[in-house]
Coordinates of C-alpha atoms in Angstrom, one line a residue:
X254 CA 18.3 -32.8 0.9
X255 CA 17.0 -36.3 0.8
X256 CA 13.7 -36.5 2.2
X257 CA 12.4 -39.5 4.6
X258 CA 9.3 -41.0 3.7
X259 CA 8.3 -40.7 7.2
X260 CA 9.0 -37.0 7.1
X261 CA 5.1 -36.0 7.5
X262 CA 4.4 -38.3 10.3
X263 CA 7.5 -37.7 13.2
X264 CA 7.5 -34.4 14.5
X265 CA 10.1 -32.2 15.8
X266 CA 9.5 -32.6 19.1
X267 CA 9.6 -36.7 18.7
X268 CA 12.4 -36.6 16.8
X269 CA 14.0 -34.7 19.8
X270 CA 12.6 -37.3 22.4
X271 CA 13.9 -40.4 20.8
X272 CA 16.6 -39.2 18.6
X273 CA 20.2 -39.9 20.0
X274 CA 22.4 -37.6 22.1
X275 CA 23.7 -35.0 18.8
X276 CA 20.2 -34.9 17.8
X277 CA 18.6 -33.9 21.0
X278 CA 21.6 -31.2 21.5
X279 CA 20.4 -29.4 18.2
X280 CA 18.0 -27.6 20.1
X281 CA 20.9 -26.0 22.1
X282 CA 24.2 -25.9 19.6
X283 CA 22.7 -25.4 16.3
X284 CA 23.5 -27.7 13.9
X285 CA 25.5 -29.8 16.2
X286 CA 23.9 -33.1 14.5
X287 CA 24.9 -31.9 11.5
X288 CA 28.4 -31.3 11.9
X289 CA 28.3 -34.8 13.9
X290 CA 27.1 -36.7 10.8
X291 CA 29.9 -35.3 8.8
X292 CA 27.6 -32.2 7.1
X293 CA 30.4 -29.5 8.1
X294 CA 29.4 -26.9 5.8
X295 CA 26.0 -26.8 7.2
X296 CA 26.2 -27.5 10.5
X297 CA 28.8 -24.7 10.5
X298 CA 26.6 -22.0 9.0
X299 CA 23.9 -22.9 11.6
X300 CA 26.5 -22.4 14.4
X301 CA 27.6 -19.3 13.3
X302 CA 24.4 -18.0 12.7
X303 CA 23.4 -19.4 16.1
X304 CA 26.7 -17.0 17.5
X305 CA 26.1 -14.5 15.2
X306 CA 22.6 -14.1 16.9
X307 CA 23.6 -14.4 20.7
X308 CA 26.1 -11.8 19.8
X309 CA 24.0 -9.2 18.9
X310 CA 21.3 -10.3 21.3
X311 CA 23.5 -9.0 24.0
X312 CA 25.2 -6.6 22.5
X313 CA 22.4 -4.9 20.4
X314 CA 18.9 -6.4 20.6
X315 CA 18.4 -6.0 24.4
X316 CA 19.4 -2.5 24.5
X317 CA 16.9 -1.8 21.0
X318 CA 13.9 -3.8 22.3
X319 CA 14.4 -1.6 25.6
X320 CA 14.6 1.6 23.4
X321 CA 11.0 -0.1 21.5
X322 CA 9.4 0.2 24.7
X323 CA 10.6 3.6 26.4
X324 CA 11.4 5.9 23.1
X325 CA 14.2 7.2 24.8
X326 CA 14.4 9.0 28.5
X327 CA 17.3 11.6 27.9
X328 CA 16.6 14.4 25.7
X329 CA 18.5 16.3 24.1
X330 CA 20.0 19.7 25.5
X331 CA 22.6 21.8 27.4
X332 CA 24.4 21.2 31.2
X333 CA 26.5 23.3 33.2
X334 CA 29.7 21.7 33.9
X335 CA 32.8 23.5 35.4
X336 CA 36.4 22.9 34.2
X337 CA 39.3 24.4 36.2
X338 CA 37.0 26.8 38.2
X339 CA 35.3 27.8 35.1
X340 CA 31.6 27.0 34.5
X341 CA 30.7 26.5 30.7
X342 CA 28.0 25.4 29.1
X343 CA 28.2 22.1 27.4
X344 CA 25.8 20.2 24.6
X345 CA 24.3 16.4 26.0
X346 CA 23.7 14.0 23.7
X347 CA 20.1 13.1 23.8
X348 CA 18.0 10.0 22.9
X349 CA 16.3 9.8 19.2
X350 CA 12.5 8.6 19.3
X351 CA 13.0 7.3 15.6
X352 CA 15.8 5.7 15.3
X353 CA 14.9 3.8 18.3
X354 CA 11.9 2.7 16.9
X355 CA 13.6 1.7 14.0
X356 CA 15.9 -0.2 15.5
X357 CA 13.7 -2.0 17.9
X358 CA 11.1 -2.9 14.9
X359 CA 14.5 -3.9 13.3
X360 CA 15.6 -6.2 16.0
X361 CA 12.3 -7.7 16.3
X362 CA 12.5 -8.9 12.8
X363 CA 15.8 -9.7 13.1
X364 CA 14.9 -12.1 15.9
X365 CA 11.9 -13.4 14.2
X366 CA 14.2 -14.5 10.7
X367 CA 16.6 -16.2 13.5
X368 CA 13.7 -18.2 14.9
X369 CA 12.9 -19.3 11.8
X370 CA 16.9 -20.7 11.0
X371 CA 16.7 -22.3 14.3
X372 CA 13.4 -24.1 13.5
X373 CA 15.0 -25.0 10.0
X374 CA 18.2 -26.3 12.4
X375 CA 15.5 -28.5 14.6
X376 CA 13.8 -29.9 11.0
X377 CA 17.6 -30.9 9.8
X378 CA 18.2 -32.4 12.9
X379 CA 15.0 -34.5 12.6
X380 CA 15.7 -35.4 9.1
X381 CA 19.0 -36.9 10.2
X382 CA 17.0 -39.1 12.4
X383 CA 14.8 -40.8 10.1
X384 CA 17.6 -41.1 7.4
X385 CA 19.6 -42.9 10.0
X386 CA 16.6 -44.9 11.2
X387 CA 15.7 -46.3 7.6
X388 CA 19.3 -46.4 7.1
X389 CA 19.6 -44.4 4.3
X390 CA 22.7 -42.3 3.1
X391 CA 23.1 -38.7 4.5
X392 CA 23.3 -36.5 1.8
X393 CA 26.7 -34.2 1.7
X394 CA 26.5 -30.5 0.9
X395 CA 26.9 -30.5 -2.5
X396 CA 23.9 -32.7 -2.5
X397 CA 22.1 -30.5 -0.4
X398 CA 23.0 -27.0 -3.0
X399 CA 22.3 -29.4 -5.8
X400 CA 18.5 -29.7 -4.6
X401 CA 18.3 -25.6 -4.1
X402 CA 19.4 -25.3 -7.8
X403 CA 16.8 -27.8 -9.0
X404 CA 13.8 -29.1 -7.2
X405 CA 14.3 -26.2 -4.6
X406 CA 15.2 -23.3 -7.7
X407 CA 12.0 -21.5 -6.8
X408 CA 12.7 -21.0 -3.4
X409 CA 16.4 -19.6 -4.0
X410 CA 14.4 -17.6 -6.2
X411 CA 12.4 -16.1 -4.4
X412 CA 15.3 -15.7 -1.1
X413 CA 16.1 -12.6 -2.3
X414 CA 13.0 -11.0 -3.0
X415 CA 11.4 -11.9 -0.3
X416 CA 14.8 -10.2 1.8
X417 CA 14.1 -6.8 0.1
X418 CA 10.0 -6.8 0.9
X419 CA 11.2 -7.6 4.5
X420 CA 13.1 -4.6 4.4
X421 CA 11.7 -2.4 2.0
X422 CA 7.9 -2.8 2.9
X423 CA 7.0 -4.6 5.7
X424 CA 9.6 -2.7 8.2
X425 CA 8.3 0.8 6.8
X426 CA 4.5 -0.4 6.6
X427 CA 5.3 -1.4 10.4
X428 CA 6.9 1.0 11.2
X429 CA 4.3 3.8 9.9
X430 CA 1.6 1.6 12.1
X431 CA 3.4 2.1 15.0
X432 CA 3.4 6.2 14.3
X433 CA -0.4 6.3 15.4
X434 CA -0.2 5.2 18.4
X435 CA 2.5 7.9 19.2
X436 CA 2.5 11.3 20.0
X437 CA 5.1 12.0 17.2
X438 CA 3.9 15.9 16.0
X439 CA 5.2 18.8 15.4
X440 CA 5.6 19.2 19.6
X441 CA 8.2 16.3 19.5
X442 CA 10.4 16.0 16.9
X443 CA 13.3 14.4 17.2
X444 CA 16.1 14.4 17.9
X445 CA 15.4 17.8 19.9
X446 CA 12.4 16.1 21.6
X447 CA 11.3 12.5 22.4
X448 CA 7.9 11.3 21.8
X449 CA 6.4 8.5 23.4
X450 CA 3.8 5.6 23.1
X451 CA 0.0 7.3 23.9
X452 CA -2.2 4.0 22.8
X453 CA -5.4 4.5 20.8
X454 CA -5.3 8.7 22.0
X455 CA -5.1 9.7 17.8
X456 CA -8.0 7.1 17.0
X457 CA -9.9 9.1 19.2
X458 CA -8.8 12.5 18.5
X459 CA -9.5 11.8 14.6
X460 CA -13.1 9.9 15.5
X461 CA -14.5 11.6 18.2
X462 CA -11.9 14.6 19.3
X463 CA -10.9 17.8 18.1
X464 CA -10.2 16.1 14.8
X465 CA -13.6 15.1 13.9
X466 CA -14.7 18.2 12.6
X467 CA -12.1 18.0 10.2
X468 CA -12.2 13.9 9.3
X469 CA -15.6 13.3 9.0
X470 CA -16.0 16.2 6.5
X471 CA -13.2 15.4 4.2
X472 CA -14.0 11.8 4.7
X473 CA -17.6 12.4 3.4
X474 CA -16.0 14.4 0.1
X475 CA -13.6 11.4 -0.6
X476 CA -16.5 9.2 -0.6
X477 CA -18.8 11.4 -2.7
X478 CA -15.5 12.2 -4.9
X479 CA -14.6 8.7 -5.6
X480 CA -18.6 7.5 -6.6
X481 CA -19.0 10.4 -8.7
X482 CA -15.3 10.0 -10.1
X483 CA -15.9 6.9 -11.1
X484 CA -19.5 6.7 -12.1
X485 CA -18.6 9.9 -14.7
X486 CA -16.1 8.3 -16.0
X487 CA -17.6 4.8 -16.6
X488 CA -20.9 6.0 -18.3
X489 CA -19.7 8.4 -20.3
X490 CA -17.1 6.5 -21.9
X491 CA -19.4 3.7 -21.9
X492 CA -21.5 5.9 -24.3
X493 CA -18.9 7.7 -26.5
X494 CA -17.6 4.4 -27.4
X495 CA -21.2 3.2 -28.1
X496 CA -21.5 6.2 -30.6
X497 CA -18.1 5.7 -32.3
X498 CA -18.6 1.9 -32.9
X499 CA -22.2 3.3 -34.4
X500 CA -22.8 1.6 -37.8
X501 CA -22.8 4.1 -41.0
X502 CA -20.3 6.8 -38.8
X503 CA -17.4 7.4 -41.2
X504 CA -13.9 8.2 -39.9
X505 CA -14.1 5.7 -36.6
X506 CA -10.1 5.5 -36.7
X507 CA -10.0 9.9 -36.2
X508 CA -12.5 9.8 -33.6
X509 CA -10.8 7.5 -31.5
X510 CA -7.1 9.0 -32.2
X511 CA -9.0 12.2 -31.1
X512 CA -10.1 11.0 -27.9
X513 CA -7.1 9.2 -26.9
X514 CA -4.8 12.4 -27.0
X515 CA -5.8 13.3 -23.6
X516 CA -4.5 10.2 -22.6
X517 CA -1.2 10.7 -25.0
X518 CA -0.5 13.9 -22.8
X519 CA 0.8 13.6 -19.5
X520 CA -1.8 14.1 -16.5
X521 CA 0.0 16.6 -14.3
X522 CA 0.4 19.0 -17.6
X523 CA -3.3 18.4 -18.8
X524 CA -4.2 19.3 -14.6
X525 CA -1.4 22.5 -14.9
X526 CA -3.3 23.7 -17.6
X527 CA -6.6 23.2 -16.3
X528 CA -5.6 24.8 -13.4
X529 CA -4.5 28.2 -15.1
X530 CA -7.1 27.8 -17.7
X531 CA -9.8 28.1 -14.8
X532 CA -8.2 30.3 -12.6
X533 CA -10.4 33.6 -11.7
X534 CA -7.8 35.8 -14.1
X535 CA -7.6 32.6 -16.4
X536 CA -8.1 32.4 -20.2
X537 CA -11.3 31.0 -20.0
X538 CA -13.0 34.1 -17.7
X539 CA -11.0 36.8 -19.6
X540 CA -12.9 35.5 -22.7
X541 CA -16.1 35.1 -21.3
X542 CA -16.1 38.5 -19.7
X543 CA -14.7 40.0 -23.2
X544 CA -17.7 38.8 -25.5
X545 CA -19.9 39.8 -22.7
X546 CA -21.3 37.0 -20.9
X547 CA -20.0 37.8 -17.2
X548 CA -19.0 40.7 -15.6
X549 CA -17.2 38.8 -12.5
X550 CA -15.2 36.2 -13.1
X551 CA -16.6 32.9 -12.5
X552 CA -15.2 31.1 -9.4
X553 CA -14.4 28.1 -10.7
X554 CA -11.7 27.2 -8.5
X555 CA -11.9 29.7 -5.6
X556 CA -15.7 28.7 -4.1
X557 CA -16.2 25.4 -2.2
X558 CA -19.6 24.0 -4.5
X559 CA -17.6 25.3 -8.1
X560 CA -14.8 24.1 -7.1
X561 CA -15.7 20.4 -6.5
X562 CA -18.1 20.2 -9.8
X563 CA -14.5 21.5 -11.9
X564 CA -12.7 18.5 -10.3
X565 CA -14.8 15.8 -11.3
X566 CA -15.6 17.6 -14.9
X567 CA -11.9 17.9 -15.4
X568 CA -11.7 14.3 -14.3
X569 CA -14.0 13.2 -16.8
X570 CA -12.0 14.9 -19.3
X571 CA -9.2 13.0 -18.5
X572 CA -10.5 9.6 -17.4
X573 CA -13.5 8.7 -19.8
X574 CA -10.7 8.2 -22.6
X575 CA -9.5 5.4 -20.6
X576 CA -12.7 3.7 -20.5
X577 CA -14.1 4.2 -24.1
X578 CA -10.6 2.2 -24.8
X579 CA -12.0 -0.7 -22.7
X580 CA -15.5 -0.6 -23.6
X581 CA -14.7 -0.3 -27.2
X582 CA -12.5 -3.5 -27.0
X583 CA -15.9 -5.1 -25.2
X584 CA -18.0 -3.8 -27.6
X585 CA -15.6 -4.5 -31.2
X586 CA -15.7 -8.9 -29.6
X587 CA -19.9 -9.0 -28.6
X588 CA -21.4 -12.2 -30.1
X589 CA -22.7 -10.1 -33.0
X590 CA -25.7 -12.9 -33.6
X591 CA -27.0 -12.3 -30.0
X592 CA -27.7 -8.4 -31.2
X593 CA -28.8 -9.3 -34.7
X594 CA -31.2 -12.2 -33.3
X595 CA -33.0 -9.3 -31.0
X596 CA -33.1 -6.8 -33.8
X597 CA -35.0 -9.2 -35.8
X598 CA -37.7 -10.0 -33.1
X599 CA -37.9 -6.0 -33.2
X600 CA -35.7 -4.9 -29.9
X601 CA -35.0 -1.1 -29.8
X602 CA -31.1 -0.4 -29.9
X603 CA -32.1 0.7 -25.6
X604 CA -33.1 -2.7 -25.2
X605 CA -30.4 -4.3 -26.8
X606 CA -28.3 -1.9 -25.0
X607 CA -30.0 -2.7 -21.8
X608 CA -30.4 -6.5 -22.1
X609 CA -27.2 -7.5 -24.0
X610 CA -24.4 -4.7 -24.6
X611 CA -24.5 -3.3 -21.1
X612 CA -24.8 -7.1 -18.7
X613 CA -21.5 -8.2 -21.0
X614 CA -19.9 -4.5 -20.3
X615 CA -20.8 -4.7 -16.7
X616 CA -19.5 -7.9 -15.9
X617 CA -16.2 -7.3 -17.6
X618 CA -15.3 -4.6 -16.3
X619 CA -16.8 -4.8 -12.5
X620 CA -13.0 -5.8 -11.5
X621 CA -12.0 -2.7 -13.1
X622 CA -14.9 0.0 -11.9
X623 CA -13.5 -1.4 -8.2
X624 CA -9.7 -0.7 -9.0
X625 CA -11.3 2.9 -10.0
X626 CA -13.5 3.1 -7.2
X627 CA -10.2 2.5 -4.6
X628 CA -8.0 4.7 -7.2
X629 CA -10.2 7.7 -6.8
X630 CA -10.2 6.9 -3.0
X631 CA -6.1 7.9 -3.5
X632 CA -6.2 10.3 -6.4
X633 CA -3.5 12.3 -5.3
X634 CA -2.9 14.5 -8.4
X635 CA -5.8 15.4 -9.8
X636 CA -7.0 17.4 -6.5
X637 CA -3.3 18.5 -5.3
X638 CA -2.6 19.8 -8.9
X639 CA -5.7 21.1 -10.1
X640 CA -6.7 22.8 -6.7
X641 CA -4.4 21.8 -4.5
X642 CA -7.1 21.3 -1.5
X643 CA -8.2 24.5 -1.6
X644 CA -10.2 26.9 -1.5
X645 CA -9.0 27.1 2.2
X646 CA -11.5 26.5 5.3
X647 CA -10.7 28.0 8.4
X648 CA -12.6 24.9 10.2
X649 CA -10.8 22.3 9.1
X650 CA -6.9 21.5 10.5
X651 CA -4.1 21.6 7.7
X652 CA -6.9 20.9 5.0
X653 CA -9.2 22.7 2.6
X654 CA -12.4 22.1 1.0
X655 CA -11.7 19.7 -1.9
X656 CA -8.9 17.8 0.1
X657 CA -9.1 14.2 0.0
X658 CA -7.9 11.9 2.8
X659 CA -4.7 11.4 1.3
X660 CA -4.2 15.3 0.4
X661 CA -4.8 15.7 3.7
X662 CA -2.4 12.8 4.9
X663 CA 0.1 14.6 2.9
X664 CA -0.5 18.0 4.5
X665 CA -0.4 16.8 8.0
X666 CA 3.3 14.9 7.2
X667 CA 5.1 17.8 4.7
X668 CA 3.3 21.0 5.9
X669 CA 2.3 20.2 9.6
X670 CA 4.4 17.5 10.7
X671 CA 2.0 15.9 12.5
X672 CA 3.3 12.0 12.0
X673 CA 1.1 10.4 14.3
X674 CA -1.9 11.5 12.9
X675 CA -1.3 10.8 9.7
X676 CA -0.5 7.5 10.2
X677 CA -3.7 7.1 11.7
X678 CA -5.3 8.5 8.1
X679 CA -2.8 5.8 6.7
X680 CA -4.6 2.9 8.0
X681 CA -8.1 4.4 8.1
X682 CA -7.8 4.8 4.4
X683 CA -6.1 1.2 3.9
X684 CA -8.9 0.2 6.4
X685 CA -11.9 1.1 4.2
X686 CA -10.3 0.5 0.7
X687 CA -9.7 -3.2 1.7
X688 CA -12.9 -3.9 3.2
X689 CA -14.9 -2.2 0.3
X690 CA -12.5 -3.7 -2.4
X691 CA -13.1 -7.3 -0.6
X692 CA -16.6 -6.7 -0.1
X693 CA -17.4 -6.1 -3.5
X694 CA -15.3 -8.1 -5.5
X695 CA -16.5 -11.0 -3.4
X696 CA -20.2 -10.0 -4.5
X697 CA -19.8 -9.6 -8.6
X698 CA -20.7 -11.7 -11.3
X699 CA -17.2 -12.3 -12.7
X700 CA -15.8 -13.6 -8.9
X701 CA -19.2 -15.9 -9.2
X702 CA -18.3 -17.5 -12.3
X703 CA -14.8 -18.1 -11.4
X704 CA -15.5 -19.7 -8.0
X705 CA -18.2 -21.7 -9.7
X706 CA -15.4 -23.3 -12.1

């Protein structure tokens, strides 16, 4: 649409004021000034959608955004009623917790998207007014669609897109906050049983409740997994590519093909066969035991202490691979005068590691160790498939000893269906991986230079 040059400086609301009687009606029959300066299509879409709306206000959104705040009152079960004489027993229909949610969270989006047609209706309206104030032609709808297919094109683009991340993420991302500040556990499932709103109840039964002795401890292993995790995995491979880019070793080209089979193989069957290969009947203690060096099997995976060193050395076998790739790539495009020039005033290949390979490593890849860092935080299949939480702890609620956070979050949803408090998980988790992630991205070298461009 043509675009007043006044635009910027009349607002809505003065528009409204001083516009004539079809503008100032806008703001109660949508597009009325439209279809009153001859834009029918338009004026008739924001009409219907204006109906459209007040329709299912009153027929739909009252009743869900009711449903949003109760969760339902009838549940669901069996009454006695008596037909000809005859009492029988007859099923009632109860209320269902979720959908009701799901429909008011709906309906609340549903209102907000109207809200937003009905403020595009009032910004039409005032448009009208300053083109008829300069005098200027009012452009038709073909006009209109033209400027949506050319200067516009990236915001038709992006309609439709944005439509299925309304949908697909931010009502389920809502929806799942809403979960923990429920009582939605195994006690009330729906629709058998309604739950209902309980506040901050789960915050405080996971903090400070009977929860904590389970939280804090697992919390404490996903910390210490994810820096050890990561740390492993980005020295090591920070030093096996230093030795295969040494000068004078032959065969570079095999090492590195070597090295990057683990990554050619597909994690959950490299973890599968970990698993059975360390397993207290496994390959790896029937041979030990048969040359002689153990007469019990080694618990690799079946005590608490062995079992977390396994999961970070069988992480390192699958994750330094990843990282010599990088750091090789670092190391092949260094300035090779900078190391020559501190060879020649007689550095020591540490101190050239130390003063010039490492800084240029480091501030590469700091962006990187951080995506690691909140990766580990989540690694899901490593611990599921190696261990799969265990070995069991008879302290801990629906977890065992090597569980992570979200091993745990997973347990508490398939195995105990407890929803509420594993939405609470959910946002802790989201909670501390943003606020590390911002933290220290915000404090590197590579963030520096970029805001100092």
């Amino acid at each position: 649409m043509t675009q007043s040059s006044l635009t910027p400086q009349v607002s809505v609301a003065e528009a409204l004021k001083k516009g004539s009687w079809d503008i100032k009606l806008s703001a109660i029959i949508m597009g009325f000034a439209n279809l009153a300066n001859k834009q029918f299509v338009k004026g008739t879409l924001f009409l219907l959608s204006e109906l459209v709306f007040l329709i299912a206000f009153v027929s739909q959104i009252i009743p869900a955004i009711g449903g949003l705040f109760t969760l339902g009152t009838q549940t669901q079960g069996m009454t006695t009623k008596t037909i000809d004489g005859i009492k029988i027993q007859v099923a009632v229909d109860g209320d269902n917790s979720m959908l009701m949610l799901i429909f008011g969270l709906a309906s609340l989006i549903f209102c907000l998207v109207f809200a937003y047609i009905y403020w595009c209706n009032l910004k039409s309206a005032r448009n009208l007014y300053l083109l008829k104030q300069e005098g200027q032609k009012i452009p038709s709808f073909k006009e209109d669609f033209v400027t949506l297919a050319n200067g516009r094109f990236h915001m038709t683009l992006m309609a439709i897109p944005l439509i299925g991340v309304l949908l697909f993420t931010i009502l389920p991302l809502i929806y799942m906050i809403c979960l923990a500040f429920t009582n939605f556990d195994h006690n009330h499932l729906p629709p058998k049983s309604l739950f209902d709103w309980v506040g901050l109840a789960n915050f405080g039964n996971i903090l400070s409740g009977r929860m904590a002795g389970t939280f804090f401890p697992v919390f404490s292993w996903t910390l210490i997994w994810a820096v050890f995790a990561t740390v492993t995995n980005f020295f090591f491979g920070i030093v096996l590519a230093l030795l295969i880019n040494t000068k004078g070793l032959k065969w570079k080209k095999m090492w590195r093909t070597i090295f990057v089979i683990t990554i050619a193989v597909p994690q959950f069957i490299s973890l599968l066969i970990m698993r059975n290969l360390l397993n207290d009947e496994g390959p790896l203690n029937a041979l030990l035991n048969k040359i002689g060096l153990i007469h019990d099997p080694l618990p690799f995976l079946s005590d608490p202490l062995w079992a977390k060193f396994s999961i970070i050395f069988v992480n390192m076998w699958i994750g330094i691979p990843f990282t010599m790739l990088i750091a090789t790539g670092i190391i092949m495009n260094l300035p090779s005068e900078q190391i020559e020039a501190a060879e020649i005033d007689g550095a020591s290949k540490f101190q050239v590691f130390k003063s010039i390979t490492f800084p240029q490593i480091l501030l590469i890849m700091t962006p990187n160790l951080i995506q690691q860092f909140i990766g580990n935080i989540n690694n899901f299949n490593v611990i599921y498939l190696l261990t799969g939480g265990g070995p069991t702890n008879s302290e801990y609620y629906q977890a065992g000893t090597t569980d992570l956070l979200v091993t745990w979050l997973y347990k508490l949803t398939v195995t105990a269906a407890d929803y509420n408090l594993a939405s609470v998980i959910g946002i802790l988790i989201f909670t501390v991986s943003a606020i590390f992630s911002l933290l220290a991205y915000t404090r590197t070298a590579s963030y520096k230079e970029g805001a100092a461009k």
